[in-house]
Coordinates of C-alpha atoms and ligand atoms in Angstrom, one line a residue:
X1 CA 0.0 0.0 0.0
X2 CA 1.3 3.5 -0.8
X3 CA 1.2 6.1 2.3
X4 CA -0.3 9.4 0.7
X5 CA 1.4 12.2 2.1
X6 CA 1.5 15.8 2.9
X7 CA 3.8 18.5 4.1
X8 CA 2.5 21.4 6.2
X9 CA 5.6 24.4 6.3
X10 CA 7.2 24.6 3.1
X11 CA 10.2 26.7 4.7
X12 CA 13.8 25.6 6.0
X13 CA 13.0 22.0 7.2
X14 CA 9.4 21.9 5.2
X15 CA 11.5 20.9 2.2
X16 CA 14.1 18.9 3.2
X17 CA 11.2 16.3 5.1
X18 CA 9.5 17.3 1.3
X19 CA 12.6 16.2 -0.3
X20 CA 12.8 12.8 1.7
X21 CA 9.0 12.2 1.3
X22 CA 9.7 12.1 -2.7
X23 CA 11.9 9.7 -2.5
X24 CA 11.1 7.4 0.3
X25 CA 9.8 4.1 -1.2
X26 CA 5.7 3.4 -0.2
X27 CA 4.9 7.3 -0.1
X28 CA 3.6 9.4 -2.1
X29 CA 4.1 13.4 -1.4
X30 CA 0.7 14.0 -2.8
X31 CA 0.4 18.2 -1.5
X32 CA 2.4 20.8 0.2
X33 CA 0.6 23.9 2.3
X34 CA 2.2 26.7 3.2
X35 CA -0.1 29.7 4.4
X36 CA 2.5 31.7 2.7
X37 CA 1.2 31.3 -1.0
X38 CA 4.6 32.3 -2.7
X39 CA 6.7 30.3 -0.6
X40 CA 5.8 27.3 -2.8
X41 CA 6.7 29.1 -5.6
X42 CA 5.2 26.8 -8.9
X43 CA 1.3 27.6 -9.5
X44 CA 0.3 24.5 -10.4
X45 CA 3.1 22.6 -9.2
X46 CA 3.4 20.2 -12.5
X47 CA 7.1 21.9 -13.2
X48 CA 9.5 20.8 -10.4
X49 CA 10.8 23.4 -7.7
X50 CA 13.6 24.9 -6.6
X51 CA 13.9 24.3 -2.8
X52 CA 17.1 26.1 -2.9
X53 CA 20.1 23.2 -2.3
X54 CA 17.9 20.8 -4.3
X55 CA 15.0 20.1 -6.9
X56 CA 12.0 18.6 -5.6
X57 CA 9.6 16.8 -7.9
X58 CA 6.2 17.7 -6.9
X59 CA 4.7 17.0 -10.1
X60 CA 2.0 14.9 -8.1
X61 CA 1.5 17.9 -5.3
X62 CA -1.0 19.8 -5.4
X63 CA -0.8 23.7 -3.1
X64 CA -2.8 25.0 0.2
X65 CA -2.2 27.6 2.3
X66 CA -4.7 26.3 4.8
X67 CA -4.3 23.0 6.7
X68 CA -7.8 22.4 7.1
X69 CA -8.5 22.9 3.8
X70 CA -6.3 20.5 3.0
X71 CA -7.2 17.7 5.1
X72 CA -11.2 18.3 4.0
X73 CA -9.9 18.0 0.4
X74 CA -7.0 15.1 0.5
X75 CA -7.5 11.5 1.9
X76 CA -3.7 11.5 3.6
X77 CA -2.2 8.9 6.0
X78 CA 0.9 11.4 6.5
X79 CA 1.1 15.0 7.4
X80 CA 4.8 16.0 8.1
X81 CA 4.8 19.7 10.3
X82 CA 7.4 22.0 9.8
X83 CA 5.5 25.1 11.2
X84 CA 6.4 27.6 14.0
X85 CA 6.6 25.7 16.7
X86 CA 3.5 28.0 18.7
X87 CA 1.3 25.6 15.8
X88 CA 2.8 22.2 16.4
X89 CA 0.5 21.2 18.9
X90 CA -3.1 22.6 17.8
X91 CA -1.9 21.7 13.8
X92 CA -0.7 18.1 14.8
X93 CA -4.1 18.1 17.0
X94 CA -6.1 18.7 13.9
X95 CA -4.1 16.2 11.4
X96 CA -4.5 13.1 14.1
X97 CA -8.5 14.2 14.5
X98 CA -8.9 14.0 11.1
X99 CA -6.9 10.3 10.8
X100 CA -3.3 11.2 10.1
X101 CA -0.3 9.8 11.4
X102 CA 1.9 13.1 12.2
X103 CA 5.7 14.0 12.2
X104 CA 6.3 17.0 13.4
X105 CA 9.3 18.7 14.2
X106 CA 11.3 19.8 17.3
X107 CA 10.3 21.0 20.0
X108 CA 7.3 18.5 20.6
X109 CA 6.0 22.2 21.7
X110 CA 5.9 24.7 23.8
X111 CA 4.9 23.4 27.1
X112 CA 4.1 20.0 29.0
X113 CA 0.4 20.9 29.1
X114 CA 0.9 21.4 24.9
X115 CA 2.8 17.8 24.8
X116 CA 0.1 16.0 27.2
X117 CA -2.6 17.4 24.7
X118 CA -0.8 15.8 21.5
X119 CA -0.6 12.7 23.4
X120 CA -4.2 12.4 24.1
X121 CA -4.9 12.8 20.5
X122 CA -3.1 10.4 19.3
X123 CA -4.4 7.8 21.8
X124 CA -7.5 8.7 21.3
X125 CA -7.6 8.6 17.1
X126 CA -5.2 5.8 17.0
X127 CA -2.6 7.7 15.3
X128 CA 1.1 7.7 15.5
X129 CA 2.9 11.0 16.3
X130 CA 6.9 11.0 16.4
X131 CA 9.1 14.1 16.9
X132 CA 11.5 15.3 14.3
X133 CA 14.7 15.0 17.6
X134 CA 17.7 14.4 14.7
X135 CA 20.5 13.8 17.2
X136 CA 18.7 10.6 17.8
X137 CA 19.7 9.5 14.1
X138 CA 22.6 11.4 13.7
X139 CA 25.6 9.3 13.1
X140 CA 28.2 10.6 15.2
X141 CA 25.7 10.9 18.6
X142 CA 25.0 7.4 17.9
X143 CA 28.2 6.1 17.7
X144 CA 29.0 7.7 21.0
X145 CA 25.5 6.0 22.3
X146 CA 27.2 2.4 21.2
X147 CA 30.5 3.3 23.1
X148 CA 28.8 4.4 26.8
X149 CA 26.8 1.5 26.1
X150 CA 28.9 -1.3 25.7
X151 CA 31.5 0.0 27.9
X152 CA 34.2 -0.6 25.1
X153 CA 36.3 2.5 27.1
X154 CA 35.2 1.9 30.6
X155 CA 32.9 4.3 32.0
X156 CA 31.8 7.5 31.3
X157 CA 32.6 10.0 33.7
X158 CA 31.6 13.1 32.0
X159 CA 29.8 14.5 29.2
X160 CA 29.8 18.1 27.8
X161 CA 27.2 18.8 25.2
X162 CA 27.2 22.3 23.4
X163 CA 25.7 23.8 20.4
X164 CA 25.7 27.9 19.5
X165 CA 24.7 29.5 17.0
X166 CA 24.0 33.2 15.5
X167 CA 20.3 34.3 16.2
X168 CA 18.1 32.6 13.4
X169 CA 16.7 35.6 11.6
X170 CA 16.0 34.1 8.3
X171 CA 12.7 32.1 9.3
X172 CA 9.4 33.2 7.8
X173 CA 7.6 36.7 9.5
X174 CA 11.1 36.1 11.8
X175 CA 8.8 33.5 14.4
X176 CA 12.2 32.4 15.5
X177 CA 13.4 35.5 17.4
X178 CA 10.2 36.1 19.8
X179 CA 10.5 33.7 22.6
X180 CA 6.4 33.2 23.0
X181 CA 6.7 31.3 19.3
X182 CA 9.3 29.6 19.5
X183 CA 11.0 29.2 23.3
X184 CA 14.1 31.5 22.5
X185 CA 17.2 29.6 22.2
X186 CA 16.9 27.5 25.2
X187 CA 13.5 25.5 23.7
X188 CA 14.7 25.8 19.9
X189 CA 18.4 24.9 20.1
X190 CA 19.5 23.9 23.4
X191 CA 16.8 21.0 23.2
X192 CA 18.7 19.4 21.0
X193 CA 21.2 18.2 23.1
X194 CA 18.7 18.1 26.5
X195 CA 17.1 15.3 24.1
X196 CA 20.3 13.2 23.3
X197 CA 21.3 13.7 27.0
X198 CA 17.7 12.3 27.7
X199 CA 17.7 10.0 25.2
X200 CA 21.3 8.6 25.9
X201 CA 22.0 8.3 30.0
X202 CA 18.2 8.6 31.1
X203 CA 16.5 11.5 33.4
X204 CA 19.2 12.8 35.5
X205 CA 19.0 13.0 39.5
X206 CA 19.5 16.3 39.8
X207 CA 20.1 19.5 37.2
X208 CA 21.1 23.3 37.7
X209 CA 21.2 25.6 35.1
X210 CA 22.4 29.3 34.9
X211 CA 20.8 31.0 32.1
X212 CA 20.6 34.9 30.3
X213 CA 17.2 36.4 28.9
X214 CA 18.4 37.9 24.9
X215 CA 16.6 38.9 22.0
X216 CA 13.9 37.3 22.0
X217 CA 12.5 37.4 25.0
X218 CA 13.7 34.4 26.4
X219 CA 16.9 32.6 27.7
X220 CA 19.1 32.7 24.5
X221 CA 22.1 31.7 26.4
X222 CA 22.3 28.6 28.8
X223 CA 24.7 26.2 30.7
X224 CA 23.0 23.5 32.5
X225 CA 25.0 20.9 34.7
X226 CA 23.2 17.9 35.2
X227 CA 24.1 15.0 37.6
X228 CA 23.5 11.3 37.9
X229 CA 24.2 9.9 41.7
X230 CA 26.4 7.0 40.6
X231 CA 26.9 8.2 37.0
X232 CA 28.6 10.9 34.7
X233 CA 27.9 14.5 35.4
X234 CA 26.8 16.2 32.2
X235 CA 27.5 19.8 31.3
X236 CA 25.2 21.4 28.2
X237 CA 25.8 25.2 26.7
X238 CA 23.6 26.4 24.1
X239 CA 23.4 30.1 22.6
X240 CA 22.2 32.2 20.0
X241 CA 25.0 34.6 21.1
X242 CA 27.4 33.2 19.2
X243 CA 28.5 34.5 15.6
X244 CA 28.9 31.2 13.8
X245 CA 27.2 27.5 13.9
X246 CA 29.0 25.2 16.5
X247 CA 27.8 21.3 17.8
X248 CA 30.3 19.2 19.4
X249 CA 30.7 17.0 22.5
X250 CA 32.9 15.7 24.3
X251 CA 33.1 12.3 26.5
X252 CA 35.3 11.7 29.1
X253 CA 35.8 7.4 29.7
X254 CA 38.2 6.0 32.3
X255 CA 40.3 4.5 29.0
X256 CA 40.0 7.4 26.3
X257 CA 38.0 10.7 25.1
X258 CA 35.9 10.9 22.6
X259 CA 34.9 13.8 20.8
X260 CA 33.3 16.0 18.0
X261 CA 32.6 18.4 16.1
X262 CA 35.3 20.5 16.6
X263 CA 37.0 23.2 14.3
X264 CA 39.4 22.6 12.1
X265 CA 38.8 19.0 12.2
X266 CA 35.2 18.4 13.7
X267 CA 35.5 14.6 12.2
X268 CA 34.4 12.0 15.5
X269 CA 37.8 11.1 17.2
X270 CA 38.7 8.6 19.8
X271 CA 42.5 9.4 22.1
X272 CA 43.1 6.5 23.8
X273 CA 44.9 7.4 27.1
X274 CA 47.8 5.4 25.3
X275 CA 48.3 8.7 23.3
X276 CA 46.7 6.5 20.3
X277 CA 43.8 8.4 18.3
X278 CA 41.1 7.0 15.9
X279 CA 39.0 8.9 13.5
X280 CA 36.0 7.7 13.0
X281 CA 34.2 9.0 9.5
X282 CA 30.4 8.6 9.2
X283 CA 29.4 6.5 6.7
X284 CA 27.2 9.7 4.7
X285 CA 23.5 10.1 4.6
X286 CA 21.6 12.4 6.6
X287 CA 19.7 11.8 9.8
X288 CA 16.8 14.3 8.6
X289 CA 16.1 11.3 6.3
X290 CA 16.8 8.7 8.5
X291 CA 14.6 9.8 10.9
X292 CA 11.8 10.2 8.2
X293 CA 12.3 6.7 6.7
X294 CA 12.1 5.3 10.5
X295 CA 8.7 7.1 11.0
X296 CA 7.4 5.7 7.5
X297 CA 8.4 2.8 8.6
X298 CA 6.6 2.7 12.0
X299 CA 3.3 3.7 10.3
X300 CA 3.6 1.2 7.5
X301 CA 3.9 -1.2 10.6
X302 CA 7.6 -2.6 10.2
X303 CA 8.7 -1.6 13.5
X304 CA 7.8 -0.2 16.4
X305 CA 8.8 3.3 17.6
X306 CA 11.3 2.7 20.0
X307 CA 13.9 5.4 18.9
X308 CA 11.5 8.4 19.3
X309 CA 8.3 7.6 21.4
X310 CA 6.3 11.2 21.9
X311 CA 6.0 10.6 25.4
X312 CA 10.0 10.8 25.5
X313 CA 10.3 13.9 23.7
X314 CA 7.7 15.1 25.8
X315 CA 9.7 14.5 28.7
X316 CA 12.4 16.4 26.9
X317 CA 10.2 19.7 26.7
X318 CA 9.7 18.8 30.6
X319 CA 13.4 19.6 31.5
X320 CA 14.2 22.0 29.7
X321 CA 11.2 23.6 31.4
X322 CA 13.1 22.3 34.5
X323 CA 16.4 24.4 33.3
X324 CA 14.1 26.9 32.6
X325 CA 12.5 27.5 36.5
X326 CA 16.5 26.4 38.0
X327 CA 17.5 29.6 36.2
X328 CA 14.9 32.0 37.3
X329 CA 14.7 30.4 41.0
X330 CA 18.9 30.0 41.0
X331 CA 18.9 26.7 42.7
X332 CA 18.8 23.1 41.2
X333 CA 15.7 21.2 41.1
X334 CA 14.9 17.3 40.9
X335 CA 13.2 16.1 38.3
X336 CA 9.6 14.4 39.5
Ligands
NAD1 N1 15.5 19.5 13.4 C1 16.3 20.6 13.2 O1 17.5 20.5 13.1 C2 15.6 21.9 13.0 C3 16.3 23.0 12.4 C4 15.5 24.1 12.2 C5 14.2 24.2 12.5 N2 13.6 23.1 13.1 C6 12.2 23.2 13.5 O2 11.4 23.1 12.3 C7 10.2 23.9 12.5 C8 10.1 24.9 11.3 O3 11.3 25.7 11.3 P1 11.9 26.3 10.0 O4 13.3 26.7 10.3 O5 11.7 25.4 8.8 O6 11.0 27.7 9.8 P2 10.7 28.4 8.5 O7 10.2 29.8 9.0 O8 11.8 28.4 7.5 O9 9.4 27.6 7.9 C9 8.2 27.6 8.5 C10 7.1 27.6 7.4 O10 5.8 27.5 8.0 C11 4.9 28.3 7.3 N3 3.8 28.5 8.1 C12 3.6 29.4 9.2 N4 2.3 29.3 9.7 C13 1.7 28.3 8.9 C14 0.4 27.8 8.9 N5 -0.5 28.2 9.8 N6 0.1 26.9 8.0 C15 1.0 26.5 7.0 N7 2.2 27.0 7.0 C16 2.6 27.9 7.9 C17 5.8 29.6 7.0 O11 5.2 30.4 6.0 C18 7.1 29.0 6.7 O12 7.3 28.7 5.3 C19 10.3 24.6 13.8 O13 9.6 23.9 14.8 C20 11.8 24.5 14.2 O14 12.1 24.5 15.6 C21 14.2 22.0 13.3

């Protein structure tokens, strides 16, 4: 059976998940919305468009500017969101009411009460949802995942996580840079790695962040130190503050460090405490199609979700609300 589907946010990551959608065996990307008109730029969408790095065939697409519209006029089984993140929950609300399975992008939203709400939906129409949280398929994260899991260089005894970047003002009607859309920096960028640290090593037993209010509103600049009793300790930075893009980690084991991302050479690199080092190179691909092939496949029924279960990323959203009142209260807090 071929999955019909749609994408809803035809900017930055709208067309890459439009991209993978096209190519992705079982699918067909059947429309594209954008409330935005011009933003998907051919009328009739039988001429193929130009989504800026790449060409998209969306010969078979037809356009909307209105979700609802859409899902009154299509018969879909997919609706990908790559909206503001203020519309991920009532938009993937309204696609799982109306019998869609829904991917939507990162943040799950933009509070707990928002995530509890998406959750009930899909329960209650039987529909899968699945966060877009990339680190989770990203090669090099994963590769560190296999190493503090099988202990191949002893045991992790600390972690630091960090991504920064310039302030995103390139998104449509600039949604990024006020905080009540999007979470300021924090909720947008910093959630990334609150996810993989999540994700990888569990809820932690304690966390204390220190954090500054910037341009939009909200905390655009954040270091969180989180602790495990037994376990690593775990130190996160995230900014809009900074001038350039930066992610890289880097993991301290009892036999070697591991790390990432780092200018001029950000390729993954084991140094053994021998003095020996190891460059790892990913094998290619991207994890932005990875993670939509591993959806598709959970819908068509191949798998099970066990990557990327909402109620995780949901629980993501819950610390970095966590980080969020450790800031503003200056003491650390205990997750529940
Ligand atoms: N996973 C990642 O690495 C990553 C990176 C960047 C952004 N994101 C997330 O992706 C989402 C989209 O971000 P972006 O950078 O693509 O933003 P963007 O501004 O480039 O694209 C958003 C699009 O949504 C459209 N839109 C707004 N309201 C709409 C509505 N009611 N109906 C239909 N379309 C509407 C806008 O016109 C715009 O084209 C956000 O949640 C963001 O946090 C994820």
């Amino acid at each position: 059976m071929t999955l019909k589907a749609a994408v809803v946010g035809f900017g930055g990551l709208g067309r890459t998940h439009a991209q993978t959608l096209s190519k992705l065996d079982g699918v067909e990307l059947v429309a594209l919305c954008d409330k935005h008109a011009e933003r998907i730029k051919s009328g009739d969408l039988a001429i193929n468009i130009d989504t800026g790095a790449k060409t998209l065939d969306a010969s078979k697409c037809r356009a909307y500017t209105d979700m609802k519209e859409m899902l009154r006029r299509e018969k879909l089984d997919i609706v990908a969101l790559a909206v503001p993140t203020d519309l991920h929950a009532p938009l993937a609300i309204a696609a799982m009411k109306a019998g869609c399975h829904v991917f939507c992008e990162k943040p799950m939203a933009l509070s707990t009460r928002q995530c509890d709400s998406m959750l009930a939906a899909s329960r209650a129409a039987g529909r899968q949802l699945m966060i877009g949280q990339c680190l989770r398929f990203w090669w090099e994260y994963d590769a560190l995942l296999k190493m503090i899991r099988s202990g191949t260089h002893g045991k992790l005894i600390s972690l630091s996580l960090e991504r920064l970047g310039n302030y995103p003002d390139w998104t449509a009607d600039n949604w990024m840079l006020d905080s009540k859309r999007s979470g300021g920096a924090i909720l947008d960028l910093h959630l990334h790695d609150v996810d993989w640290a999540l994700y990888a090593l569990g809820k932690p037993t304690r966390l204390f962040s220190s954090a500054r209010i910037g341009r939009t509103g909200g905390y655009d600049e954040v270091a969180a130190v989180w602790e495990y009793d037994g376990g690593p300790m775990v130190a996160i930075r995230g900014s809009w503050l900074h001038t350039s893009f930066l992610m890289t980690f880097r993991a301290i084991f009892e036999n070697a460090v591991v790390e990432y991302g780092f200018p001029p050479d950000p390729a993954l690199r084991v140094i053994r405490r021998s003095g020996q080092t190891e460059k790892m190179t990913s094998p290619g691909g991207s994890a932005y199609f990875d993670e939509m092939k591993y959806f598709v496949e959970c819908v068509a029924g191949a798998r099970e979700n066990s990557v990327c279960p909402p109620e995780s990323t949901r629980e993501s959203v819950n610390l970095v609300m966590l980080e969020i009142k450790s800031a503003s209260k200056g003491r650390p807090l205990t997750p529940a």
